[in-house]
CSV table of C-alpha atoms and ligand atoms in Angstrom, one decimal:
chain,number,residue,atom,x,y,z
A,27,UNK,CA,-0.7,-7.2,-0.5
A,28,UNK,CA,-4.0,-9.4,1.1
A,29,UNK,CA,-6.0,-11.3,-1.9
A,30,UNK,CA,-9.5,-9.6,-2.1
A,31,UNK,CA,-10.6,-10.8,-5.3
A,32,UNK,CA,-10.5,-14.4,-7.6
A,33,UNK,CA,-8.6,-12.4,-10.0
A,34,UNK,CA,-6.2,-11.5,-7.9
A,35,UNK,CA,-5.4,-15.2,-7.3
A,36,UNK,CA,-5.7,-16.2,-11.0
A,37,UNK,CA,-3.4,-13.4,-11.9
A,38,UNK,CA,-0.6,-14.3,-8.7
A,39,UNK,CA,-1.1,-18.1,-9.9
A,40,UNK,CA,-0.2,-17.0,-13.5
A,41,UNK,CA,2.9,-15.0,-12.3
A,42,UNK,CA,3.7,-17.7,-9.8
A,43,UNK,CA,3.7,-20.6,-13.5
A,44,UNK,CA,6.0,-18.1,-15.2
A,45,UNK,CA,8.7,-17.4,-12.4
A,46,UNK,CA,8.7,-21.5,-11.8
A,47,UNK,CA,9.0,-22.4,-15.1
A,48,UNK,CA,11.8,-19.8,-15.9
A,49,UNK,CA,13.8,-20.8,-12.9
A,50,UNK,CA,13.6,-24.2,-13.9
A,51,UNK,CA,15.3,-23.5,-17.2
A,52,UNK,CA,18.1,-21.4,-15.4
A,53,UNK,CA,18.7,-24.5,-13.0
A,54,UNK,CA,19.1,-26.6,-16.0
A,55,UNK,CA,21.6,-24.1,-17.6
A,56,UNK,CA,23.5,-23.2,-14.7
A,57,UNK,CA,26.5,-25.7,-15.5
A,58,UNK,CA,30.5,-25.5,-15.3
A,59,UNK,CA,31.7,-23.2,-17.4
A,60,UNK,CA,28.8,-20.7,-18.2
A,61,UNK,CA,29.4,-17.4,-16.7
A,62,UNK,CA,26.5,-15.9,-14.2
A,63,UNK,CA,25.8,-12.6,-16.7
A,64,UNK,CA,24.8,-15.0,-19.4
A,65,UNK,CA,22.1,-16.7,-16.8
A,66,UNK,CA,21.3,-13.6,-15.7
A,67,UNK,CA,20.5,-12.6,-19.7
A,68,UNK,CA,18.5,-15.7,-20.4
A,69,UNK,CA,16.4,-14.8,-17.0
A,70,UNK,CA,15.9,-11.6,-18.4
A,71,UNK,CA,14.9,-12.7,-21.8
A,72,UNK,CA,12.8,-15.7,-21.0
A,73,UNK,CA,10.9,-13.8,-18.5
A,74,UNK,CA,10.0,-11.0,-21.2
A,75,UNK,CA,9.2,-13.7,-23.3
A,76,UNK,CA,6.4,-14.7,-21.4
A,77,UNK,CA,5.0,-11.3,-21.1
A,78,UNK,CA,6.0,-10.4,-17.8
A,79,UNK,CA,8.7,-7.7,-16.8
A,80,UNK,CA,11.9,-8.6,-14.1
A,81,UNK,CA,11.1,-7.1,-10.6
A,82,UNK,CA,14.8,-6.6,-9.9
A,83,UNK,CA,16.3,-5.1,-12.4
A,84,UNK,CA,16.8,-1.4,-11.5
A,85,UNK,CA,15.1,-1.6,-7.8
A,86,UNK,CA,16.3,0.4,-5.8
A,87,UNK,CA,15.0,-0.7,-1.7
A,88,UNK,CA,15.1,2.0,0.8
A,89,UNK,CA,18.8,2.1,2.0
A,90,UNK,CA,20.5,0.7,-0.7
A,91,UNK,CA,23.5,2.8,-2.4
A,92,UNK,CA,22.8,2.1,-6.1
A,93,UNK,CA,19.9,0.3,-8.1
A,94,UNK,CA,20.1,-3.4,-8.3
A,95,UNK,CA,21.7,-4.0,-11.8
A,96,UNK,CA,20.2,-7.3,-13.2
A,97,UNK,CA,17.3,-9.4,-13.5
A,98,UNK,CA,19.1,-12.2,-11.4
A,99,UNK,CA,20.6,-12.7,-8.3
A,100,UNK,CA,23.3,-15.3,-8.8
A,101,UNK,CA,25.1,-16.1,-5.2
A,102,UNK,CA,28.1,-18.8,-4.9
A,103,UNK,CA,29.3,-20.4,-2.0
A,104,UNK,CA,29.9,-17.8,0.8
A,105,UNK,CA,28.0,-15.4,-1.1
A,106,UNK,CA,24.5,-16.1,0.7
A,107,UNK,CA,22.1,-13.2,-1.4
A,108,UNK,CA,21.8,-10.7,-4.2
A,109,UNK,CA,25.0,-11.3,-6.1
A,110,UNK,CA,25.5,-9.4,-8.8
A,111,UNK,CA,26.0,-11.5,-12.5
A,112,UNK,CA,29.3,-10.7,-14.1
A,113,UNK,CA,30.8,-11.6,-17.1
A,114,UNK,CA,33.9,-12.3,-15.0
A,115,UNK,CA,31.9,-14.9,-13.0
A,116,UNK,CA,32.1,-18.8,-13.8
A,117,UNK,CA,30.5,-21.5,-12.6
A,118,UNK,CA,32.5,-24.2,-11.5
A,119,UNK,CA,31.2,-28.0,-10.8
A,120,UNK,CA,30.8,-28.0,-6.9
A,121,UNK,CA,29.6,-24.5,-6.5
A,122,UNK,CA,26.7,-23.8,-4.4
A,123,UNK,CA,24.7,-21.4,-6.3
A,124,UNK,CA,21.4,-19.8,-5.3
A,125,UNK,CA,19.2,-18.7,-8.1
A,126,UNK,CA,17.1,-15.9,-7.0
A,127,UNK,CA,14.5,-14.3,-9.3
A,128,UNK,CA,11.1,-12.0,-9.0
A,129,UNK,CA,9.1,-11.1,-11.6
A,130,UNK,CA,6.1,-9.0,-12.1
A,131,UNK,CA,3.1,-9.8,-14.0
A,132,UNK,CA,0.3,-7.6,-15.3
A,133,UNK,CA,1.4,-5.8,-11.9
A,134,UNK,CA,1.4,-8.9,-9.6
A,135,UNK,CA,5.0,-9.5,-7.9
A,136,UNK,CA,6.2,-12.7,-7.4
A,137,UNK,CA,9.6,-13.8,-5.9
A,138,UNK,CA,11.6,-17.4,-5.4
A,139,UNK,CA,14.7,-18.6,-5.2
A,140,UNK,CA,16.7,-22.1,-5.1
A,141,UNK,CA,20.3,-23.6,-4.0
A,142,UNK,CA,22.0,-25.9,-6.4
A,143,UNK,CA,25.2,-27.8,-6.7
A,144,UNK,CA,26.9,-27.0,-10.1
A,145,UNK,CA,27.5,-30.4,-12.1
A,146,UNK,CA,24.7,-32.2,-9.5
A,147,UNK,CA,26.8,-33.6,-7.2
A,148,UNK,CA,29.0,-32.0,-4.8
A,149,UNK,CA,30.6,-33.2,-1.3
A,150,UNK,CA,28.5,-34.1,1.3
A,151,UNK,CA,28.4,-31.1,3.6
A,152,UNK,CA,26.9,-29.2,0.4
A,153,UNK,CA,24.3,-31.8,-0.2
A,154,UNK,CA,23.5,-31.9,3.9
A,155,UNK,CA,23.3,-28.0,3.9
A,156,UNK,CA,21.0,-27.7,0.9
A,157,UNK,CA,19.0,-30.5,2.0
A,158,UNK,CA,18.3,-28.9,5.4
A,159,UNK,CA,17.3,-25.3,4.1
A,160,UNK,CA,14.9,-27.1,2.0
A,161,UNK,CA,13.3,-28.1,5.1
A,162,UNK,CA,13.5,-24.9,7.0
A,163,UNK,CA,11.4,-23.5,3.9
A,164,UNK,CA,9.0,-26.5,4.0
A,165,UNK,CA,8.8,-26.1,8.0
A,166,UNK,CA,8.4,-22.2,7.7
A,167,UNK,CA,5.9,-22.4,4.9
A,168,UNK,CA,4.0,-24.8,7.0
A,169,UNK,CA,4.1,-22.2,10.0
A,170,UNK,CA,2.5,-19.8,7.8
A,171,UNK,CA,-1.3,-20.4,8.2
A,172,UNK,CA,-3.6,-17.7,9.0
A,173,UNK,CA,-3.6,-16.6,12.6
A,174,UNK,CA,-0.2,-17.6,13.2
A,175,UNK,CA,2.6,-15.0,14.0
A,176,UNK,CA,5.8,-13.7,12.1
A,177,UNK,CA,7.7,-15.2,14.9
A,178,UNK,CA,6.5,-18.5,14.5
A,179,UNK,CA,7.6,-18.9,11.0
A,180,UNK,CA,11.0,-17.8,12.0
A,181,UNK,CA,10.9,-20.1,14.9
A,182,UNK,CA,10.3,-23.0,12.6
A,183,UNK,CA,13.5,-22.2,10.7
A,184,UNK,CA,15.6,-22.2,13.9
A,185,UNK,CA,14.2,-25.5,14.6
A,186,UNK,CA,15.6,-27.1,11.2
A,187,UNK,CA,18.7,-25.2,11.7
A,188,UNK,CA,19.7,-26.5,15.2
A,189,UNK,CA,18.4,-30.3,14.3
A,190,UNK,CA,21.7,-29.8,11.6
A,191,UNK,CA,23.7,-27.7,13.5
A,192,UNK,CA,23.6,-25.0,11.0
A,193,UNK,CA,23.7,-21.1,11.3
A,194,UNK,CA,20.8,-19.0,10.7
A,195,UNK,CA,21.7,-16.1,8.2
A,196,UNK,CA,21.2,-13.1,10.5
A,197,UNK,CA,18.9,-9.7,9.3
A,198,UNK,CA,18.0,-11.2,5.9
A,199,UNK,CA,14.7,-12.8,5.6
A,200,UNK,CA,11.2,-12.8,3.9
A,201,UNK,CA,8.5,-9.9,3.3
A,202,UNK,CA,4.7,-10.0,2.0
A,203,UNK,CA,4.9,-9.6,-1.7
A,204,UNK,CA,2.0,-9.0,-4.4
A,205,UNK,CA,2.1,-5.5,-5.2
A,206,UNK,CA,5.8,-4.6,-4.8
A,207,UNK,CA,8.8,-6.8,-4.6
A,208,UNK,CA,9.1,-5.9,-0.5
A,209,UNK,CA,6.1,-5.4,1.3
A,210,UNK,CA,5.5,-5.2,5.4
A,211,UNK,CA,5.8,-7.4,7.5
A,212,UNK,CA,9.5,-8.2,7.4
A,213,UNK,CA,9.1,-12.2,7.9
A,214,UNK,CA,12.7,-13.1,9.8
A,215,UNK,CA,14.2,-16.5,10.0
A,216,UNK,CA,14.8,-16.2,13.8
A,217,UNK,CA,12.0,-15.7,16.4
A,218,UNK,CA,9.7,-16.7,19.0
A,219,UNK,CA,6.6,-18.4,18.8
A,220,UNK,CA,3.6,-16.2,19.3
A,221,UNK,CA,5.8,-13.1,18.7
A,222,UNK,CA,5.4,-10.3,15.9
A,223,UNK,CA,2.1,-9.6,13.5
A,224,UNK,CA,-0.7,-12.1,13.3
A,225,UNK,CA,-1.2,-13.3,9.1
A,226,UNK,CA,-4.6,-12.9,7.7
A,227,UNK,CA,-5.9,-15.7,5.1
A,228,UNK,CA,-5.4,-13.8,1.7
A,229,UNK,CA,-1.8,-12.7,2.5
A,230,UNK,CA,1.0,-12.9,0.2
A,231,UNK,CA,4.4,-14.0,1.7
A,232,UNK,CA,7.5,-15.0,0.1
A,233,UNK,CA,9.1,-16.8,2.8
A,234,UNK,CA,12.8,-17.4,2.5
A,235,UNK,CA,15.0,-19.2,5.1
A,236,UNK,CA,19.2,-19.1,4.3
A,237,UNK,CA,21.4,-21.4,6.1
A,238,UNK,CA,24.9,-21.5,6.5
A,239,UNK,CA,27.5,-24.1,7.6
A,240,UNK,CA,29.2,-21.7,10.4
A,241,UNK,CA,27.9,-18.4,12.2
A,242,UNK,CA,25.0,-16.5,10.9
A,243,UNK,CA,26.8,-13.4,10.6
A,244,UNK,CA,26.8,-11.5,7.2
A,245,UNK,CA,29.1,-8.5,5.6
A,246,UNK,CA,28.1,-6.4,2.5
A,247,UNK,CA,30.1,-6.6,-0.1
A,248,UNK,CA,32.1,-3.8,-1.8
A,249,UNK,CA,29.4,-4.1,-4.8
A,250,UNK,CA,27.2,-2.4,-2.0
A,251,UNK,CA,24.7,-5.8,-2.8
A,252,UNK,CA,26.3,-9.1,-2.2
A,253,UNK,CA,25.7,-10.4,0.8
A,254,UNK,CA,28.5,-12.8,2.2
A,255,UNK,CA,29.4,-14.7,5.3
A,256,UNK,CA,31.4,-13.0,7.8
A,257,UNK,CA,33.3,-16.5,8.1
A,258,UNK,CA,33.4,-17.4,4.9
A,259,UNK,CA,31.1,-20.3,5.4
A,260,UNK,CA,28.8,-21.3,2.6
A,261,UNK,CA,24.9,-20.9,2.5
A,262,UNK,CA,22.1,-21.8,1.0
A,263,UNK,CA,18.7,-20.4,0.3
A,264,UNK,CA,15.3,-21.1,-0.9
A,265,UNK,CA,12.5,-18.9,-1.1
A,266,UNK,CA,8.6,-19.3,-2.2
A,267,UNK,CA,5.6,-17.1,-2.8
A,268,UNK,CA,2.7,-18.0,-0.8
A,269,UNK,CA,-0.6,-17.2,0.2
A,270,UNK,CA,-1.8,-18.0,3.3
A,271,UNK,CA,-4.9,-19.7,3.9
A,272,UNK,CA,-6.6,-21.2,7.5
A,273,UNK,CA,-5.0,-24.7,6.4
A,274,UNK,CA,-1.7,-25.3,4.7
A,275,UNK,CA,-1.0,-22.2,2.3
A,276,UNK,CA,-1.2,-22.1,-1.6
A,277,UNK,CA,2.4,-22.8,-3.1
A,278,UNK,CA,2.8,-19.8,-6.0
A,279,UNK,CA,6.3,-20.8,-7.2
A,280,UNK,CA,6.6,-24.4,-6.9
A,281,UNK,CA,10.3,-25.5,-6.9
B,13,LIG,N1,14.5,-12.2,-3.0
B,13,LIG,C1,15.2,-11.0,-2.6
B,13,LIG,C2,14.9,-10.3,-1.5
B,13,LIG,O1,14.1,-10.6,-1.0
B,13,LIG,C3,15.3,-9.9,-3.9
B,13,LIG,C4,16.1,-9.0,-3.8
B,13,LIG,S1,15.6,-7.7,-5.1
B,13,LIG,C5,17.0,-7.3,-5.6
B,13,LIG,O2,15.6,-9.6,-0.9
B,13,LIG,F1,16.7,-6.4,-6.4
B,13,LIG,F2,17.7,-6.5,-4.6
B,13,LIG,F3,17.3,-8.2,-5.8
B,14,LIG,CO1,12.5,-12.4,-1.6
């Protein structure tokens, strides 16, 4: 969406604050021994308790075989995004875990993700992967000013990936958001400066770089939702919802 009124902005800020708060609690709960289904239930309850609605639950984008069956996406190690929570999936120390969550509040949609290491420490390459992906997020957000092209954002992600010799996850990317989970335009994580659509001030975007330790190619798992790295390398993912402005964007979902 493109923001038109002060109320639009206020409502989106409120939605973003709720989402950041829930993700923070989930991050703290993502400890060794917890199942991904338990985290999903926590997410759903926390969202509802705050007067919002889980945006991913039963969401069926064009082309999806089945609706998404949970509130939260949890993607572990070589899974990159859209991992479906399960009672059989237990977090282990050292796992690289992406928590991706969306909600709507009074009809305003926001979307955010973050990646953590279970147990905090993990191995050095995991820490480096996560730090680089966060840096890619910051670079991508900084590139998203009014008058910029969508390709500028992808170019910013690619630059950071190159610097760390990491792969940019192919085919997946960010999107406009605000009145639905996914709105146009698509914001690729690969791109060339000056190419693609021009971003207007007030556009609400979910920017979400994903980097991997290997190549960027992905495969869709048998559950029809989980995307994994083809070469089984580990991946990280950060996502923020922002409002495009003349200068630095306003971040609605602070990490
Ligand atoms: N942040 C995810 C994305 O933009 C949201 C997926 S919605 C789901 O792709 F329902 F597919 F989980
Ligand atoms: Co998204």
